[in-house]
PDB file of C-alpha atoms in Angstrom:
ATOM      1  CA  MET A   1      11.181  -2.090  10.661  1.00 76.00           C
ATOM      2  CA  MET A   2       7.503  -1.408  11.306  1.00 84.00           C
ATOM      3  CA  TYR A   3       6.979  -0.508   7.657  1.00 83.00           C
ATOM      4  CA  TYR A   4       8.695  -3.621   6.346  1.00 82.00           C
ATOM      5  CA  GLY A   5       6.696  -5.793   8.733  1.00 88.00           C
ATOM      6  CA  MET A   6       3.486  -4.214   7.491  1.00 88.00           C
ATOM      7  CA  GLY A   7       4.641  -4.751   3.918  1.00 85.00           C
ATOM      8  CA  ALA A   8       5.299  -8.442   4.583  1.00 86.00           C
ATOM      9  CA  ALA A   9       1.867  -8.812   6.205  1.00 90.00           C
ATOM     10  CA  VAL A  10       0.190  -7.161   3.213  1.00 88.00           C
ATOM     11  CA  SER A  11       2.097  -9.419   0.830  1.00 86.00           C
ATOM     12  CA  VAL A  12       0.961 -12.562   2.655  1.00 90.00           C
ATOM     13  CA  ARG A  13      -2.624 -11.337   2.854  1.00 91.00           C
ATOM     14  CA  ILE A  14      -2.711 -10.442  -0.845  1.00 87.00           C
ATOM     15  CA  SER A  15      -1.267 -13.786  -1.915  1.00 88.00           C
ATOM     16  CA  ASN A  16      -3.867 -15.516   0.272  1.00 90.00           C
ATOM     17  CA  PHE A  17      -6.709 -13.638  -1.411  1.00 90.00           C
ATOM     18  CA  LEU A  18      -5.143 -14.232  -4.826  1.00 85.00           C
ATOM     19  CA  GLY A  19      -5.096 -17.975  -4.099  1.00 88.00           C
ATOM     20  CA  GLN A  20      -8.815 -17.739  -3.373  1.00 92.00           C
ATOM     21  CA  ARG A  21      -9.251 -15.751  -6.614  1.00 89.00           C
ATOM     22  CA  ASP A  22     -10.783 -12.900  -4.607  1.00 89.00           C
ATOM     23  CA  ILE A  23      -9.567  -9.911  -6.640  1.00 85.00           C
ATOM     24  CA  VAL A  24     -11.798  -7.446  -4.793  1.00 89.00           C
ATOM     25  CA  ASN A  25     -10.062  -8.207  -1.497  1.00 90.00           C
ATOM     26  CA  VAL A  26      -6.640  -8.172  -3.200  1.00 86.00           C
ATOM     27  CA  ARG A  27      -7.220  -4.554  -4.189  1.00 84.00           C
ATOM     28  CA  ARG A  28      -8.850  -3.727  -0.873  1.00 89.00           C
ATOM     29  CA  THR A  29      -5.882  -5.152   1.070  1.00 89.00           C
ATOM     30  CA  ALA A  30      -3.386  -3.191  -1.025  1.00 84.00           C
ATOM     31  CA  ASN A  31      -5.397  -0.014  -0.538  1.00 85.00           C
ATOM     32  CA  ILE A  32      -5.834  -0.491   3.207  1.00 89.00           C
ATOM     33  CA  GLY A  33      -2.166  -1.404   3.628  1.00 87.00           C
ATOM     34  CA  PHE A  34      -1.158   1.763   1.808  1.00 85.00           C
ATOM     35  CA  HIS A  35      -3.355   3.876   4.076  1.00 88.00           C
ATOM     36  CA  ILE A  36      -2.089   2.137   7.222  1.00 91.00           C
ATOM     37  CA  ILE A  37       1.481   2.932   6.152  1.00 88.00           C
ATOM     38  CA  LEU A  38       0.526   6.591   5.670  1.00 87.00           C
ATOM     39  CA  ILE A  39      -0.947   6.680   9.185  1.00 92.00           C
ATOM     40  CA  MET A  40       2.196   5.036  10.575  1.00 91.00           C
ATOM     41  CA  ILE A  41       4.370   7.609   8.804  1.00 88.00           C
ATOM     42  CA  VAL A  42       2.375  10.491  10.269  1.00 90.00           C
ATOM     43  CA  CYS A  43       2.456   8.985  13.774  1.00 92.00           C
ATOM     44  CA  THR A  44       6.237   8.540  13.707  1.00 90.00           C
ATOM     45  CA  SER A  45       7.037  11.789  11.884  1.00 88.00           C
ATOM     46  CA  ILE A  46       5.260  14.136  14.299  1.00 92.00           C
ATOM     47  CA  PRO A  47       7.436  13.341  17.339  1.00 91.00           C
ATOM     48  CA  ILE A  48      10.599  13.362  15.238  1.00 87.00           C
ATOM     49  CA  TYR A  49       9.676  16.740  13.785  1.00 90.00           C
ATOM     50  CA  LEU A  50       8.894  18.185  17.201  1.00 91.00           C
ATOM     51  CA  LEU A  51      12.188  16.900  18.615  1.00 88.00           C
ATOM     52  CA  ARG A  52      14.346  17.723  15.574  1.00 86.00           C
ATOM     53  CA  ASN A  53      16.309  20.417  17.412  1.00 87.00           C
ATOM     54  CA  HIS A  54      17.091  18.068  20.309  1.00 87.00           C
ATOM     55  CA  LEU A  55      17.867  14.785  18.511  1.00 83.00           C
ATOM     56  CA  GLY A  56      21.456  15.687  17.645  1.00 83.00           C
ATOM     57  CA  GLY A  57      22.179  16.626  21.250  1.00 84.00           C
ATOM     58  CA  TRP A  58      21.255  13.129  22.405  1.00 88.00           C
ATOM     59  CA  PHE A  59      24.218  11.675  20.522  1.00 85.00           C
ATOM     60  CA  THR A  60      26.881  14.404  20.588  1.00 83.00           C
ATOM     61  CA  ASP A  61      27.810  17.580  22.412  1.00 86.00           C
ATOM     62  CA  ASP A  62      28.972  19.264  19.204  1.00 86.00           C
ATOM     63  CA  ALA A  63      26.484  22.055  18.371  1.00 86.00           C
ATOM     64  CA  THR A  64      27.455  21.992  14.671  1.00 87.00           C
ATOM     65  CA  VAL A  65      26.558  18.321  14.335  1.00 84.00           C
ATOM     66  CA  ALA A  66      23.301  18.857  16.227  1.00 84.00           C
ATOM     67  CA  ALA A  67      22.380  21.696  13.856  1.00 86.00           C
ATOM     68  CA  MET A  68      23.147  19.501  10.831  1.00 83.00           C
ATOM     69  CA  VAL A  69      20.899  16.772  12.228  1.00 82.00           C
ATOM     70  CA  ALA A  70      18.057  19.284  12.551  1.00 84.00           C
ATOM     71  CA  GLN A  71      18.591  20.344   8.916  1.00 82.00           C
ATOM     72  CA  VAL A  72      18.503  16.767   7.619  1.00 80.00           C
ATOM     73  CA  ILE A  73      15.288  15.798   9.417  1.00 83.00           C
ATOM     74  CA  ILE A  74      12.863  17.581   7.081  1.00 80.00           C
ATOM     75  CA  PRO A  75      14.352  16.258   3.800  1.00 75.00           C
ATOM     76  CA  SER A  76      14.439  12.809   5.372  1.00 78.00           C
ATOM     77  CA  PHE A  77      10.655  12.944   5.773  1.00 80.00           C
ATOM     78  CA  PHE A  78      10.270  13.009   1.993  1.00 75.00           C
ATOM     79  CA  THR A  79      12.687  10.122   1.659  1.00 73.00           C
ATOM     80  CA  SER A  80      10.843   8.179   4.338  1.00 77.00           C
ATOM     81  CA  LEU A  81       7.472   8.826   2.718  1.00 77.00           C
ATOM     82  CA  ALA A  82       8.677   7.629  -0.659  1.00 72.00           C
ATOM     83  CA  THR A  83      10.560   4.622   0.746  1.00 74.00           C
ATOM     84  CA  ASP A  84       7.757   3.407   2.955  1.00 77.00           C
ATOM     85  CA  CYS A  85       5.051   3.823   0.321  1.00 73.00           C
ATOM     86  CA  LYS A  86       7.223   2.000  -2.192  1.00 73.00           C
ATOM     87  CA  SER A  87       7.785  -0.768   0.334  1.00 76.00           C
ATOM     88  CA  ILE A  88       4.103  -1.470   0.834  1.00 75.00           C
ATOM     89  CA  LEU A  89       3.336  -1.263  -2.869  1.00 75.00           C
ATOM     90  CA  ALA A  90       6.271  -3.465  -3.859  1.00 75.00           C
ATOM     91  CA  ASN A  91       5.120  -6.049  -1.338  1.00 75.00           C
ATOM     92  CA  SER A  92       1.666  -5.834  -2.886  1.00 75.00           C
ATOM     93  CA  LEU A  93       3.234  -6.747  -6.213  1.00 75.00           C
ATOM     94  CA  ARG A  94       5.084  -9.628  -4.568  1.00 72.00           C
ATOM     95  CA  GLY A  95       1.766 -10.856  -3.235  1.00 75.00           C
ATOM     96  CA  ILE A  96       0.368 -11.102  -6.758  1.00 71.00           C
ATOM     97  CA  ALA A  97       3.691 -12.499  -8.064  1.00 72.00           C
ATOM     98  CA  ASP A  98       4.223  -9.667 -10.550  1.00 68.00           C
ATOM     99  CA  VAL A  99       7.713  -8.311  -9.949  1.00 68.00           C
ATOM    100  CA  ARG A 100       9.389  -8.817 -13.335  1.00 72.00           C
ATOM    101  CA  LEU A 101       8.927  -5.321 -14.738  1.00 68.00           C
ATOM    102  CA  MET A 102       9.663  -3.684 -11.405  1.00 71.00           C
ATOM    103  CA  MET A 103      13.331  -4.618 -11.793  1.00 73.00           C
ATOM    104  CA  LEU A 104      13.594  -2.675 -15.059  1.00 75.00           C
ATOM    105  CA  PHE A 105      11.606   0.251 -13.707  1.00 72.00           C
ATOM    106  CA  SER A 106      13.721   0.338 -10.539  1.00 73.00           C
ATOM    107  CA  PHE A 107      16.896   0.396 -12.627  1.00 78.00           C
ATOM    108  CA  ILE A 108      15.595   3.377 -14.605  1.00 76.00           C
ATOM    109  CA  ALA A 109      14.427   5.184 -11.472  1.00 73.00           C
ATOM    110  CA  TYR A 110      17.594   4.496  -9.463  1.00 74.00           C
ATOM    111  CA  PHE A 111      20.307   4.942 -12.065  1.00 79.00           C
ATOM    112  CA  ILE A 112      18.809   7.107 -14.817  1.00 81.00           C
ATOM    113  CA  ILE A 113      16.842   9.503 -12.592  1.00 76.00           C
ATOM    114  CA  SER A 114      18.349   9.485  -9.086  1.00 74.00           C
ATOM    115  CA  LEU A 115      22.083   9.506  -9.792  1.00 76.00           C
ATOM    116  CA  PRO A 116      22.005  12.460 -12.204  1.00 80.00           C
ATOM    117  CA  LEU A 117      19.714  14.402  -9.856  1.00 76.00           C
ATOM    118  CA  GLY A 118      21.985  13.688  -6.901  1.00 73.00           C
ATOM    119  CA  TYR A 119      24.999  14.836  -8.922  1.00 78.00           C
ATOM    120  CA  LEU A 120      23.140  17.959 -10.065  1.00 79.00           C
ATOM    121  CA  PHE A 121      21.987  18.916  -6.554  1.00 73.00           C
ATOM    122  CA  GLY A 122      25.217  18.003  -4.802  1.00 73.00           C
ATOM    123  CA  PHE A 123      28.001  19.058  -7.163  1.00 77.00           C
ATOM    124  CA  VAL A 124      26.705  21.287  -9.965  1.00 79.00           C
ATOM    125  CA  LEU A 125      24.316  23.438  -7.923  1.00 76.00           C
ATOM    126  CA  ARG A 126      26.515  23.135  -4.792  1.00 71.00           C
ATOM    127  CA  LEU A 127      23.549  22.962  -2.477  1.00 68.00           C
ATOM    128  CA  GLU A 128      23.885  22.259   1.244  1.00 61.00           C
ATOM    129  CA  ASN A 129      25.387  18.999   2.428  1.00 56.00           C
ATOM    130  CA  HIS A 130      22.012  17.283   2.854  1.00 50.00           C
ATOM    131  CA  ARG A 131      20.608  18.169  -0.564  1.00 50.00           C
ATOM    132  CA  TYR A 132      21.995  15.057  -2.250  1.00 47.00           C
ATOM    133  CA  MET A 133      18.955  13.230  -0.895  1.00 53.00           C
ATOM    134  CA  ASP A 134      16.620  15.252  -3.101  1.00 53.00           C
ATOM    135  CA  GLY A 135      17.174  12.818  -5.973  1.00 55.00           C
ATOM    136  CA  PHE A 136      16.302   9.877  -3.736  1.00 56.00           C
ATOM    137  CA  PRO A 137      12.605  10.683  -3.143  1.00 58.00           C
ATOM    138  CA  VAL A 138      12.164  11.499  -6.834  1.00 59.00           C
ATOM    139  CA  ARG A 139      13.479   8.054  -7.733  1.00 57.00           C
ATOM    140  CA  LEU A 140      11.300   6.353  -5.160  1.00 59.00           C
ATOM    141  CA  ASP A 141       8.297   8.328  -6.315  1.00 61.00           C
ATOM    142  CA  GLN A 142       8.850   7.044  -9.850  1.00 59.00           C
ATOM    143  CA  CYS A 143       8.925   3.471  -8.530  1.00 59.00           C
ATOM    144  CA  ARG A 144       5.747   4.130  -6.548  1.00 60.00           C
ATOM    145  CA  ASN A 145       3.991   5.408  -9.674  1.00 63.00           C
ATOM    146  CA  TYR A 146       4.885   2.223 -11.525  1.00 63.00           C
ATOM    147  CA  VAL A 147       3.654  -0.001  -8.721  1.00 60.00           C
ATOM    148  CA  LEU A 148       0.377   1.924  -8.450  1.00 62.00           C
ATOM    149  CA  SER A 149      -0.158   1.512 -12.174  1.00 63.00           C
ATOM    150  CA  GLN A 150       0.292  -2.247 -11.839  1.00 60.00           C
ATOM    151  CA  ILE A 151      -2.083  -2.935  -8.958  1.00 56.00           C
ATOM    152  CA  GLN A 152      -4.557  -0.152  -9.755  1.00 56.00           C
ATOM    153  CA  ILE A 153      -5.731   0.603  -6.228  1.00 47.00           C
TER     154      ILE A 153
END
């Protein structure tokens, strides 16, 4: 929720600067918001990483489930990084009212890239149970690349 709140704040700030026709501060706000999100990700990821072997035990006594939780933590960092960066950048686009092409690009990234990769990792290559998420960060990274190309920060 912290990341989405930051994204909403960046969107409001960017639309305010856009209304003032202050393009320099539009780009500066998008850039600073992106860097703040990266700092937030690092600050929340460090404790989760350090506690990864204990997190599962807080919710269940089953050692197998606790071990699976520890395995999923590291791949989830990549998903979190991609999701949170996309969130701030998508809100930057909302602030400048330029979201039309993002729908098409998101469709390509979600359905054309992510689903086949998830199928490949999960069923064809028969990787571990958590490997289906590997297609997810790739898809989100493609969306992030599009958004960065639009706002040019």
